[in-house]
Amino acid sequence: MNNFVFYSPTEFVFGKATEMQVGALARKHGAQKVMIVYGGGSVVRSGLLDRVKQSLQEAGVGFCEMGGVQPNPVDTKVYEGIDFCRTQQADMMLAVGGGSVIDTAKAIAAGVVYDGDFWDFYIGKAKVTKALKVGVVLTIPAAGSEGSGNTVITKVDTLQKLSLRVPEVLRPVFAVMNPELTYTLPPFQTACGIADMMVHIMERYFTNTEDVEIADRVCEGTLTAIIKEAYRVKQDPNNYGARANIMWCGTIAHNGTCGVGCEEDWASHFLEHEVSAIYNVTHGAGLTVITPAWMTFMASHNPRKIAQFANRVFGVPETEDLEEMALTGISRLKHFFRYMGLPVTFKELGIENPDIDRLVDSLHRNKGELVGNYVKLTREYSKEIYQLAL
Amino acid sequence: MNNFVFYSPTEFVFGKATEMQVGALARKHGAQKVMIVYGGGSVVRSGLLDRVKQSLQEAGVGFCEMGGVQPNPVDTKVYEGIDFCRTQQADMMLAVGGGSVIDTAKAIAAGVVYDGDFWDFYIGKAKVTKALKVGVVLTIPAAGSEGSGNTVITKVDTLQKLSLRVPEVLRPVFAVMNPELTYTLPPFQTACGIADMMVHIMERYFTNTEDVEIADRVCEGTLTAIIKEAYRVKQDPNNYGARANIMWCGTIAHNGTCGVGCEEDWASHFLEHEVSAIYNVTHGAGLTVITPAWMTFMASHNPRKIAQFANRVFGVPETEDLEEMALTGISRLKHFFRYMGLPVTFKELGIENPDIDRLVDSLHRNKGELVGNYVKLTREYSKEIYQLAL
């Protein structure tokens, strides 16, 4: 087990009707005026935005608002938000939405107190040392951004999709999580969120670090719970228990609970970021195409943890042929994704002829000559994995 | 799943040589002068205390020190510590030890800024609203006090052993955890710690709350990891991987990670507190006597989760006879405890003829007419459980 720091200071307030506590939470964390950030009209139509405003008013916290954040959030919206926040003199960001909204709020929170271009942070030209506090009302369990210090933004001009990780500054101070708010998510979006949280766990679980029994067991247990509840929510979208379990799994998948002491991988995410940046597909759906392809490559190059995953998560019997075990597990994983309505090939994702050379070039330009850790991917290996996803 | 708050703001710094970071951590959390609290001479003999002082000096943080905290920590030591802390004008408590030391440090931290008698907090006469910050260098993985807001103190005069839970004030701000510091623990103390953390998980796991799949899986996974690593550490006390896994399990057993959304039980702990208060036995060894007896009672009164535990943690095959499954699981649990050198009856604990009427009286005087939640224990039930432990 490697040395690690576990530090998850976010206050997670979880359960029915918890959005009515948002005003008290914002006040407790020192807000005078929050800037509400949201995406499309669903939070307006559902009445959630009104309930949030009511809660803020009751707590005596002022607010301003900016909607219109799109999936795969872009730099132009961040610039707009920084200007708006400065004009309004808001002192806390309140993200009401899923990962795209939260990531945009984090970018604004850092950018608004920085004199230069916020994109400097994402390209490594400057370091985030301070930011406005960020609070969250989560509506999509997926990205885990409510409990992480990560943010991913795409630059419109160049289609660069870059991530930034500054947990000590950008981690939300509180996150309100009412599973009922997720009843109305379209099945495809629910499924994409489930895929995203599963791969967050798998990026940590597929490691060469020895003596990580507790990390393995927590990862396997969380994956097992997600899969069981995914079947339930597919049958019954208004099942509170299923929604609640999935929502909490999405958080612990990415707040440090899973994978303590493990060298993490993240190659599947980086391979996918290129796909969603260029083809603007949903991140979760991109992952269900890329991750099984990455695992298939690993089945022949480093099967140990893929085989253990097959055995402990998908019940594949133990045999001496780890590659065979791994391939059977990958087959079951793909079957599960397909059952959830998710693509497992580029073609199913709607990309008939992906420009693999462009994807490989962009990946290694953004992430260096070697990508990931479980097996370090050369350009040749990356190309092979993209081809396995055809 | 019930509504819940998960809030674990403690900064856990885990791994080899991490005690050399304690000075920087104390400084980061604002300390000018810490009061080091410790127990017996082992932290002196091992050189740990010197390394901690060196780290504080290097960070420019002053210190004073009080040793001599005993297992099952007592109020008289807390009074001494409060006086000493006031004289020394220390502004942060630094507990170097296990649960008894940390619990004493928490009691001092709350008492030193309170005008009345600190015992008021434990008997519910006053509420803790402020306290000095507490930092920890953990040497015994067991109580989970490094990540909890709990403290248990025994009043010498009356042998009342009472617990207090104020997570928002008494939770340590940081905890340094170097598994190497646990190599020299005597096997019995290692085993008692393992038992304590297992029962912390089981108190949450044995619940009637429905739809707690993620809580179940994380609890089962953590228990499975503890048992596997316990066998390894028994064979090889200097096995870093085994020590590291056990140490982290002890923390997540009690910082809120396990049992989210569950109504918790805690009857086994309360039944045991009476035993260790009156007979001054080690808490973990008291638990391995009481908990299997409690489970045996439950096997006939409410077997569902006991049977699930038997199946998923100890591999007992599923059958329709839940009571039979439960009893087989309890038998395997007792076998495991015995293998670790722990008692599973009062007699093995060294108490030939426990005064069961006195235990029952004291339990219900301290905790009310009904104790626990999985099955609410009347005086009659409590008596039956104590008798099952003979």
PDB file of N, CA and C in Angstrom, chain A residues 1-18 29 173 211-215 217-218 221-222 224-225 228-229 232 239-242 244-245 248-249 252 255 257 260, chain B residues 1-18 29 173 211-215 217-218 221-222 224-225 228-229 232 239-242 244-245 248-249 252 255 257 260:
ATOM      1  N   MET A   1       0.844  -1.202   0.000  1.00  0.00           N
ATOM      2  CA  MET A   1       0.000   0.000   0.000  1.00  0.00           C
ATOM      3  C   MET A   1       0.876   1.246   0.000  1.00  0.00           C
ATOM      4  N   ASN A   2       0.584   2.170  -0.896  1.00  0.00           N
ATOM      5  CA  ASN A   2       1.342   3.422  -0.947  1.00  0.00           C
ATOM      6  C   ASN A   2       0.880   4.375   0.152  1.00  0.00           C
ATOM      7  N   ASN A   3       1.745   5.302   0.546  1.00  0.00           N
ATOM      8  CA  ASN A   3       1.305   6.394   1.422  1.00  0.00           C
ATOM      9  C   ASN A   3       0.177   7.168   0.743  1.00  0.00           C
ATOM     10  N   PHE A   4      -0.724   7.691   1.535  1.00  0.00           N
ATOM     11  CA  PHE A   4      -1.805   8.494   0.945  1.00  0.00           C
ATOM     12  C   PHE A   4      -2.329   9.493   1.967  1.00  0.00           C
ATOM     13  N   VAL A   5      -3.041  10.489   1.469  1.00  0.00           N
ATOM     14  CA  VAL A   5      -3.796  11.397   2.334  1.00  0.00           C
ATOM     15  C   VAL A   5      -5.264  11.216   1.998  1.00  0.00           C
ATOM     16  N   PHE A   6      -6.082  10.984   3.015  1.00  0.00           N
ATOM     17  CA  PHE A   6      -7.536  11.001   2.796  1.00  0.00           C
ATOM     18  C   PHE A   6      -8.067  12.256   3.461  1.00  0.00           C
ATOM     19  N   TYR A   7      -8.635  13.116   2.660  1.00  0.00           N
ATOM     20  CA  TYR A   7      -9.136  14.382   3.192  1.00  0.00           C
ATOM     21  C   TYR A   7     -10.384  14.719   2.395  1.00  0.00           C
ATOM     22  N   SER A   8     -11.528  14.530   3.025  1.00  0.00           N
ATOM     23  CA  SER A   8     -12.810  14.741   2.347  1.00  0.00           C
ATOM     24  C   SER A   8     -13.681  15.641   3.205  1.00  0.00           C
ATOM     25  N   PRO A   9     -13.338  16.936   3.260  1.00  0.00           N
ATOM     26  CA  PRO A   9     -14.020  17.824   4.199  1.00  0.00           C
ATOM     27  C   PRO A   9     -15.409  18.281   3.761  1.00  0.00           C
ATOM     28  N   THR A  10     -15.854  17.876   2.573  1.00  0.00           N
ATOM     29  CA  THR A  10     -17.192  18.281   2.125  1.00  0.00           C
ATOM     30  C   THR A  10     -18.259  17.760   3.085  1.00  0.00           C
ATOM     31  N   GLU A  11     -19.209  18.611   3.406  1.00  0.00           N
ATOM     32  CA  GLU A  11     -20.336  18.194   4.245  1.00  0.00           C
ATOM     33  C   GLU A  11     -21.448  17.696   3.312  1.00  0.00           C
ATOM     34  N   PHE A  12     -21.673  16.387   3.310  1.00  0.00           N
ATOM     35  CA  PHE A  12     -22.694  15.800   2.445  1.00  0.00           C
ATOM     36  C   PHE A  12     -23.992  15.674   3.235  1.00  0.00           C
ATOM     37  N   VAL A  13     -25.021  16.346   2.763  1.00  0.00           N
ATOM     38  CA  VAL A  13     -26.323  16.293   3.431  1.00  0.00           C
ATOM     39  C   VAL A  13     -27.252  15.543   2.492  1.00  0.00           C
ATOM     40  N   PHE A  14     -27.593  14.322   2.886  1.00  0.00           N
ATOM     41  CA  PHE A  14     -28.152  13.343   1.958  1.00  0.00           C
ATOM     42  C   PHE A  14     -29.560  12.933   2.375  1.00  0.00           C
ATOM     43  N   GLY A  15     -30.490  12.954   1.430  1.00  0.00           N
ATOM     44  CA  GLY A  15     -31.809  12.386   1.690  1.00  0.00           C
ATOM     45  C   GLY A  15     -32.946  13.260   1.190  1.00  0.00           C
ATOM     46  N   LYS A  16     -34.147  12.828   1.554  1.00  0.00           N
ATOM     47  CA  LYS A  16     -35.353  13.494   1.071  1.00  0.00           C
ATOM     48  C   LYS A  16     -35.430  14.946   1.552  1.00  0.00           C
ATOM     49  N   ALA A  17     -35.840  15.813   0.654  1.00  0.00           N
ATOM     50  CA  ALA A  17     -36.138  17.215   0.974  1.00  0.00           C
ATOM     51  C   ALA A  17     -34.935  18.016   1.448  1.00  0.00           C
ATOM     52  N   THR A  18     -33.744  17.483   1.281  1.00  0.00           N
ATOM     53  CA  THR A  18     -32.560  18.167   1.813  1.00  0.00           C
ATOM     54  C   THR A  18     -32.253  19.482   1.097  1.00  0.00           C
ATOM     55  N   HIS A  29     -21.584  28.486   5.933  1.00  0.00           N
ATOM     56  CA  HIS A  29     -20.265  28.561   5.318  1.00  0.00           C
ATOM     57  C   HIS A  29     -19.904  29.981   4.899  1.00  0.00           C
ATOM     58  N   VAL A 173     -17.648  22.852  -0.357  1.00  0.00           N
ATOM     59  CA  VAL A 173     -17.742  22.861   1.107  1.00  0.00           C
ATOM     60  C   VAL A 173     -18.977  22.098   1.576  1.00  0.00           C
ATOM     61  N   ASP A 211      -0.853  -5.268  -1.744  1.00  0.00           N
ATOM     62  CA  ASP A 211      -1.361  -5.100  -0.372  1.00  0.00           C
ATOM     63  C   ASP A 211      -2.416  -4.005  -0.260  1.00  0.00           C
ATOM     64  N   VAL A 212      -3.386  -4.036  -1.157  1.00  0.00           N
ATOM     65  CA  VAL A 212      -4.453  -3.047  -1.120  1.00  0.00           C
ATOM     66  C   VAL A 212      -5.801  -3.742  -0.905  1.00  0.00           C
ATOM     67  N   GLU A 213      -5.807  -4.670   0.031  1.00  0.00           N
ATOM     68  CA  GLU A 213      -7.010  -5.462   0.294  1.00  0.00           C
ATOM     69  C   GLU A 213      -8.224  -4.582   0.605  1.00  0.00           C
ATOM     70  N   ILE A 214      -8.054  -3.587   1.475  1.00  0.00           N
ATOM     71  CA  ILE A 214      -9.230  -2.781   1.835  1.00  0.00           C
ATOM     72  C   ILE A 214      -9.696  -1.959   0.638  1.00  0.00           C
ATOM     73  N   ALA A 215      -8.750  -1.444  -0.149  1.00  0.00           N
ATOM     74  CA  ALA A 215      -9.143  -0.705  -1.354  1.00  0.00           C
ATOM     75  C   ALA A 215      -9.898  -1.628  -2.309  1.00  0.00           C
ATOM     76  N   ARG A 217     -11.603  -4.384  -1.658  1.00  0.00           N
ATOM     77  CA  ARG A 217     -12.917  -4.802  -1.154  1.00  0.00           C
ATOM     78  C   ARG A 217     -13.941  -3.670  -1.227  1.00  0.00           C
ATOM     79  N   VAL A 218     -13.504  -2.448  -0.922  1.00  0.00           N
ATOM     80  CA  VAL A 218     -14.438  -1.317  -0.990  1.00  0.00           C
ATOM     81  C   VAL A 218     -14.807  -1.042  -2.447  1.00  0.00           C
ATOM     82  N   GLY A 221     -17.135  -3.907  -3.585  1.00  0.00           N
ATOM     83  CA  GLY A 221     -18.438  -3.783  -2.935  1.00  0.00           C
ATOM     84  C   GLY A 221     -19.260  -2.659  -3.549  1.00  0.00           C
ATOM     85  N   THR A 222     -18.599  -1.547  -3.834  1.00  0.00           N
ATOM     86  CA  THR A 222     -19.321  -0.413  -4.412  1.00  0.00           C
ATOM     87  C   THR A 222     -19.786  -0.744  -5.826  1.00  0.00           C
ATOM     88  N   THR A 224     -20.433  -3.721  -7.001  1.00  0.00           N
ATOM     89  CA  THR A 224     -21.507  -4.708  -6.866  1.00  0.00           C
ATOM     90  C   THR A 224     -22.830  -4.022  -6.533  1.00  0.00           C
ATOM     91  N   ALA A 225     -22.757  -3.052  -5.619  1.00  0.00           N
ATOM     92  CA  ALA A 225     -23.974  -2.319  -5.242  1.00  0.00           C
ATOM     93  C   ALA A 225     -24.524  -1.528  -6.430  1.00  0.00           C
ATOM     94  N   LYS A 228     -26.262  -3.918  -8.967  1.00  0.00           N
ATOM     95  CA  LYS A 228     -27.551  -4.404  -8.459  1.00  0.00           C
ATOM     96  C   LYS A 228     -28.620  -3.311  -8.545  1.00  0.00           C
ATOM     97  N   GLU A 229     -28.252  -2.104  -8.103  1.00  0.00           N
ATOM     98  CA  GLU A 229     -29.239  -1.023  -8.073  1.00  0.00           C
ATOM     99  C   GLU A 229     -29.539  -0.498  -9.470  1.00  0.00           C
ATOM    100  N   ARG A 232     -32.350  -2.423 -10.765  1.00  0.00           N
ATOM    101  CA  ARG A 232     -33.606  -2.004 -10.136  1.00  0.00           C
ATOM    102  C   ARG A 232     -34.121  -0.683 -10.703  1.00  0.00           C
ATOM    103  N   ASN A 239     -37.808   4.330  -7.903  1.00  0.00           N
ATOM    104  CA  ASN A 239     -37.482   3.554  -6.715  1.00  0.00           C
ATOM    105  C   ASN A 239     -36.487   4.335  -5.855  1.00  0.00           C
ATOM    106  N   TYR A 240     -36.969   4.831  -4.715  1.00  0.00           N
ATOM    107  CA  TYR A 240     -36.113   5.691  -3.889  1.00  0.00           C
ATOM    108  C   TYR A 240     -34.834   4.981  -3.446  1.00  0.00           C
ATOM    109  N   GLY A 241     -34.997   3.740  -2.969  1.00  0.00           N
ATOM    110  CA  GLY A 241     -33.833   3.009  -2.472  1.00  0.00           C
ATOM    111  C   GLY A 241     -32.758   2.837  -3.537  1.00  0.00           C
ATOM    112  N   ALA A 242     -33.188   2.464  -4.728  1.00  0.00           N
ATOM    113  CA  ALA A 242     -32.221   2.273  -5.818  1.00  0.00           C
ATOM    114  C   ALA A 242     -31.550   3.595  -6.172  1.00  0.00           C
ATOM    115  N   ALA A 244     -31.194   6.187  -4.269  1.00  0.00           N
ATOM    116  CA  ALA A 244     -30.359   6.652  -3.159  1.00  0.00           C
ATOM    117  C   ALA A 244     -29.021   5.922  -3.156  1.00  0.00           C
ATOM    118  N   ASN A 245     -29.053   4.615  -3.314  1.00  0.00           N
ATOM    119  CA  ASN A 245     -27.807   3.859  -3.336  1.00  0.00           C
ATOM    120  C   ASN A 245     -26.900   4.310  -4.479  1.00  0.00           C
ATOM    121  N   TRP A 248     -25.280   7.801  -3.739  1.00  0.00           N
ATOM    122  CA  TRP A 248     -24.161   7.813  -2.802  1.00  0.00           C
ATOM    123  C   TRP A 248     -22.931   7.112  -3.397  1.00  0.00           C
ATOM    124  N   CYS A 249     -23.163   6.050  -4.166  1.00  0.00           N
ATOM    125  CA  CYS A 249     -22.042   5.370  -4.829  1.00  0.00           C
ATOM    126  C   CYS A 249     -21.292   6.338  -5.742  1.00  0.00           C
ATOM    127  N   ILE A 252     -18.883   8.365  -3.391  1.00  0.00           N
ATOM    128  CA  ILE A 252     -17.712   7.678  -2.825  1.00  0.00           C
ATOM    129  C   ILE A 252     -16.809   7.106  -3.918  1.00  0.00           C
ATOM    130  N   ASN A 255     -14.502  10.508  -4.157  1.00  0.00           N
ATOM    131  CA  ASN A 255     -14.078  11.454  -3.101  1.00  0.00           C
ATOM    132  C   ASN A 255     -12.868  10.938  -2.325  1.00  0.00           C
ATOM    133  N   THR A 257     -12.675   7.720  -1.079  1.00  0.00           N
ATOM    134  CA  THR A 257     -13.027   6.523  -0.312  1.00  0.00           C
ATOM    135  C   THR A 257     -12.515   5.262  -1.014  1.00  0.00           C
ATOM    136  N   VAL A 260      -7.821   3.775  -1.764  1.00  0.00           N
ATOM    137  CA  VAL A 260      -6.774   4.339  -0.898  1.00  0.00           C
ATOM    138  C   VAL A 260      -5.469   3.565  -1.086  1.00  0.00           C
TER     139      VAL A 260
ATOM    140  N   MET B   1     -33.302   3.530   2.765  1.00  0.00           N
ATOM    141  CA  MET B   1     -32.140   4.251   3.316  1.00  0.00           C
ATOM    142  C   MET B   1     -32.623   5.512   4.030  1.00  0.00           C
ATOM    143  N   ASN B   2     -32.140   5.717   5.246  1.00  0.00           N
ATOM    144  CA  ASN B   2     -32.503   6.920   5.995  1.00  0.00           C
ATOM    145  C   ASN B   2     -31.691   8.122   5.510  1.00  0.00           C
ATOM    146  N   ASN B   3     -32.220   9.320   5.739  1.00  0.00           N
ATOM    147  CA  ASN B   3     -31.415  10.524   5.515  1.00  0.00           C
ATOM    148  C   ASN B   3     -30.169  10.459   6.399  1.00  0.00           C
ATOM    149  N   PHE B   4     -29.078  11.036   5.921  1.00  0.00           N
ATOM    150  CA  PHE B   4     -27.869  11.065   6.744  1.00  0.00           C
ATOM    151  C   PHE B   4     -26.996  12.247   6.346  1.00  0.00           C
ATOM    152  N   VAL B   5     -26.062  12.573   7.235  1.00  0.00           N
ATOM    153  CA  VAL B   5     -25.008  13.536   6.908  1.00  0.00           C
ATOM    154  C   VAL B   5     -23.688  12.789   6.968  1.00  0.00           C
ATOM    155  N   PHE B   6     -22.901  12.877   5.923  1.00  0.00           N
ATOM    156  CA  PHE B   6     -21.530  12.365   5.986  1.00  0.00           C
ATOM    157  C   PHE B   6     -20.599  13.561   6.008  1.00  0.00           C
ATOM    158  N   TYR B   7     -19.877  13.672   7.105  1.00  0.00           N
ATOM    159  CA  TYR B   7     -18.976  14.819   7.265  1.00  0.00           C
ATOM    160  C   TYR B   7     -17.757  14.329   7.999  1.00  0.00           C
ATOM    161  N   SER B   8     -16.665  14.148   7.282  1.00  0.00           N
ATOM    162  CA  SER B   8     -15.439  13.603   7.857  1.00  0.00           C
ATOM    163  C   SER B   8     -14.275  14.521   7.509  1.00  0.00           C
ATOM    164  N   PRO B   9     -14.229  15.690   8.176  1.00  0.00           N
ATOM    165  CA  PRO B   9     -13.239  16.692   7.766  1.00  0.00           C
ATOM    166  C   PRO B   9     -11.818  16.432   8.258  1.00  0.00           C
ATOM    167  N   THR B  10     -11.605  15.373   9.040  1.00  0.00           N
ATOM    168  CA  THR B  10     -10.255  15.071   9.518  1.00  0.00           C
ATOM    169  C   THR B  10      -9.305  14.828   8.338  1.00  0.00           C
ATOM    170  N   GLU B  11      -8.118  15.404   8.430  1.00  0.00           N
ATOM    171  CA  GLU B  11      -7.096  15.164   7.392  1.00  0.00           C
ATOM    172  C   GLU B  11      -6.265  13.961   7.834  1.00  0.00           C
ATOM    173  N   PHE B  12      -6.442  12.833   7.150  1.00  0.00           N
ATOM    174  CA  PHE B  12      -5.711  11.611   7.496  1.00  0.00           C
ATOM    175  C   PHE B  12      -4.440  11.542   6.648  1.00  0.00           C
ATOM    176  N   VAL B  13      -3.307  11.530   7.311  1.00  0.00           N
ATOM    177  CA  VAL B  13      -2.025  11.460   6.610  1.00  0.00           C
ATOM    178  C   VAL B  13      -1.441  10.094   6.940  1.00  0.00           C
ATOM    179  N   PHE B  14      -1.446   9.210   5.944  1.00  0.00           N
ATOM    180  CA  PHE B  14      -1.268   7.783   6.174  1.00  0.00           C
ATOM    181  C   PHE B  14      -0.014   7.259   5.495  1.00  0.00           C
ATOM    182  N   GLY B  15       0.805   6.517   6.244  1.00  0.00           N
ATOM    183  CA  GLY B  15       1.906   5.811   5.612  1.00  0.00           C
ATOM    184  C   GLY B  15       3.206   5.916   6.392  1.00  0.00           C
ATOM    185  N   LYS B  16       4.248   5.411   5.756  1.00  0.00           N
ATOM    186  CA  LYS B  16       5.556   5.335   6.414  1.00  0.00           C
ATOM    187  C   LYS B  16       6.093   6.723   6.750  1.00  0.00           C
ATOM    188  N   ALA B  17       6.656   6.850   7.933  1.00  0.00           N
ATOM    189  CA  ALA B  17       7.379   8.061   8.356  1.00  0.00           C
ATOM    190  C   ALA B  17       6.507   9.305   8.470  1.00  0.00           C
ATOM    191  N   THR B  18       5.205   9.135   8.438  1.00  0.00           N
ATOM    192  CA  THR B  18       4.327  10.305   8.433  1.00  0.00           C
ATOM    193  C   THR B  18       4.362  11.080   9.751  1.00  0.00           C
ATOM    194  N   HIS B  29      -2.744  23.946  11.180  1.00  0.00           N
ATOM    195  CA  HIS B  29      -4.038  24.085  11.852  1.00  0.00           C
ATOM    196  C   HIS B  29      -3.982  25.128  12.971  1.00  0.00           C
ATOM    197  N   VAL B 173      -8.683  17.341  13.963  1.00  0.00           N
ATOM    198  CA  VAL B 173      -8.471  18.073  12.708  1.00  0.00           C
ATOM    199  C   VAL B 173      -7.475  17.339  11.815  1.00  0.00           C
ATOM    200  N   ASP B 211     -33.016  -1.133   2.027  1.00  0.00           N
ATOM    201  CA  ASP B 211     -32.386  -0.435   0.899  1.00  0.00           C
ATOM    202  C   ASP B 211     -31.060   0.209   1.271  1.00  0.00           C
ATOM    203  N   VAL B 212     -30.214  -0.567   1.950  1.00  0.00           N
ATOM    204  CA  VAL B 212     -28.904  -0.049   2.338  1.00  0.00           C
ATOM    205  C   VAL B 212     -27.799  -0.895   1.679  1.00  0.00           C
ATOM    206  N   GLU B 213     -27.992  -1.173   0.405  1.00  0.00           N
ATOM    207  CA  GLU B 213     -27.054  -2.029  -0.328  1.00  0.00           C
ATOM    208  C   GLU B 213     -25.614  -1.519  -0.244  1.00  0.00           C
ATOM    209  N   ILE B 214     -25.415  -0.217  -0.455  1.00  0.00           N
ATOM    210  CA  ILE B 214     -24.034   0.283  -0.445  1.00  0.00           C
ATOM    211  C   ILE B 214     -23.447   0.183   0.969  1.00  0.00           C
ATOM    212  N   ALA B 215     -24.259   0.463   1.983  1.00  0.00           N
ATOM    213  CA  ALA B 215     -23.766   0.318   3.352  1.00  0.00           C
ATOM    214  C   ALA B 215     -23.398  -1.137   3.620  1.00  0.00           C
ATOM    215  N   ARG B 217     -22.514  -3.505   1.510  1.00  0.00           N
ATOM    216  CA  ARG B 217     -21.347  -3.970   0.754  1.00  0.00           C
ATOM    217  C   ARG B 217     -20.052  -3.387   1.307  1.00  0.00           C
ATOM    218  N   VAL B 218     -20.087  -2.135   1.719  1.00  0.00           N
ATOM    219  CA  VAL B 218     -18.871  -1.529   2.284  1.00  0.00           C
ATOM    220  C   VAL B 218     -18.554  -2.169   3.636  1.00  0.00           C
ATOM    221  N   GLY B 221     -17.275  -5.736   2.920  1.00  0.00           N
ATOM    222  CA  GLY B 221     -15.944  -5.690   2.327  1.00  0.00           C
ATOM    223  C   GLY B 221     -14.880  -5.335   3.358  1.00  0.00           C
ATOM    224  N   THR B 222     -15.205  -4.398   4.237  1.00  0.00           N
ATOM    225  CA  THR B 222     -14.235  -3.990   5.259  1.00  0.00           C
ATOM    226  C   THR B 222     -14.013  -5.121   6.257  1.00  0.00           C
ATOM    227  N   THR B 224     -14.371  -8.315   5.669  1.00  0.00           N
ATOM    228  CA  THR B 224     -13.623  -9.350   4.952  1.00  0.00           C
ATOM    229  C   THR B 224     -12.135  -9.007   4.907  1.00  0.00           C
ATOM    230  N   ALA B 225     -11.836  -7.751   4.645  1.00  0.00           N
ATOM    231  CA  ALA B 225     -10.436  -7.318   4.601  1.00  0.00           C
ATOM    232  C   ALA B 225      -9.782  -7.449   5.975  1.00  0.00           C
ATOM    233  N   LYS B 228      -9.037 -11.180   6.743  1.00  0.00           N
ATOM    234  CA  LYS B 228      -7.910 -11.688   5.951  1.00  0.00           C
ATOM    235  C   LYS B 228      -6.583 -11.170   6.501  1.00  0.00           C
ATOM    236  N   GLU B 229      -6.532  -9.872   6.784  1.00  0.00           N
ATOM    237  CA  GLU B 229      -5.272  -9.268   7.235  1.00  0.00           C
ATOM    238  C   GLU B 229      -4.964  -9.655   8.674  1.00  0.00           C
ATOM    239  N   ARG B 232      -2.942 -12.703   8.567  1.00  0.00           N
ATOM    240  CA  ARG B 232      -1.574 -12.405   8.128  1.00  0.00           C
ATOM    241  C   ARG B 232      -0.752 -11.775   9.244  1.00  0.00           C
ATOM    242  N   ASN B 239       4.475  -7.380   9.130  1.00  0.00           N
ATOM    243  CA  ASN B 239       4.033  -7.304   7.739  1.00  0.00           C
ATOM    244  C   ASN B 239       3.386  -5.942   7.496  1.00  0.00           C
ATOM    245  N   TYR B 240       4.068  -5.087   6.749  1.00  0.00           N
ATOM    246  CA  TYR B 240       3.578  -3.714   6.566  1.00  0.00           C
ATOM    247  C   TYR B 240       2.193  -3.693   5.912  1.00  0.00           C
ATOM    248  N   GLY B 241       2.027  -4.484   4.862  1.00  0.00           N
ATOM    249  CA  GLY B 241       0.745  -4.471   4.152  1.00  0.00           C
ATOM    250  C   GLY B 241      -0.411  -4.852   5.055  1.00  0.00           C
ATOM    251  N   ALA B 242      -0.210  -5.898   5.850  1.00  0.00           N
ATOM    252  CA  ALA B 242      -1.272  -6.334   6.759  1.00  0.00           C
ATOM    253  C   ALA B 242      -1.553  -5.257   7.808  1.00  0.00           C
ATOM    254  N   ALA B 244      -0.981  -2.083   7.553  1.00  0.00           N
ATOM    255  CA  ALA B 244      -1.552  -0.892   6.913  1.00  0.00           C
ATOM    256  C   ALA B 244      -3.043  -1.081   6.643  1.00  0.00           C
ATOM    257  N   ASN B 245      -3.396  -2.235   6.109  1.00  0.00           N
ATOM    258  CA  ASN B 245      -4.813  -2.483   5.835  1.00  0.00           C
ATOM    259  C   ASN B 245      -5.636  -2.440   7.115  1.00  0.00           C
ATOM    260  N   TRP B 248      -6.098   1.218   8.432  1.00  0.00           N
ATOM    261  CA  TRP B 248      -7.082   2.041   7.723  1.00  0.00           C
ATOM    262  C   TRP B 248      -8.513   1.529   7.975  1.00  0.00           C
ATOM    263  N   CYS B 249      -8.668   0.211   8.068  1.00  0.00           N
ATOM    264  CA  CYS B 249      -9.992  -0.353   8.371  1.00  0.00           C
ATOM    265  C   CYS B 249     -10.507   0.184   9.704  1.00  0.00           C
ATOM    266  N   ILE B 252     -12.006   3.726   8.953  1.00  0.00           N
ATOM    267  CA  ILE B 252     -13.278   3.807   8.210  1.00  0.00           C
ATOM    268  C   ILE B 252     -14.392   3.050   8.920  1.00  0.00           C
ATOM    269  N   ASN B 255     -15.616   6.352  11.069  1.00  0.00           N
ATOM    270  CA  ASN B 255     -15.664   7.784  10.698  1.00  0.00           C
ATOM    271  C   ASN B 255     -16.894   8.116   9.860  1.00  0.00           C
ATOM    272  N   THR B 257     -17.921   6.225   7.173  1.00  0.00           N
ATOM    273  CA  THR B 257     -17.869   5.557   5.868  1.00  0.00           C
ATOM    274  C   THR B 257     -18.780   4.331   5.851  1.00  0.00           C
ATOM    275  N   VAL B 260     -23.750   4.096   6.116  1.00  0.00           N
ATOM    276  CA  VAL B 260     -24.511   5.300   5.753  1.00  0.00           C
ATOM    277  C   VAL B 260     -25.997   4.970   5.613  1.00  0.00           C
TER     278      VAL B 260
END
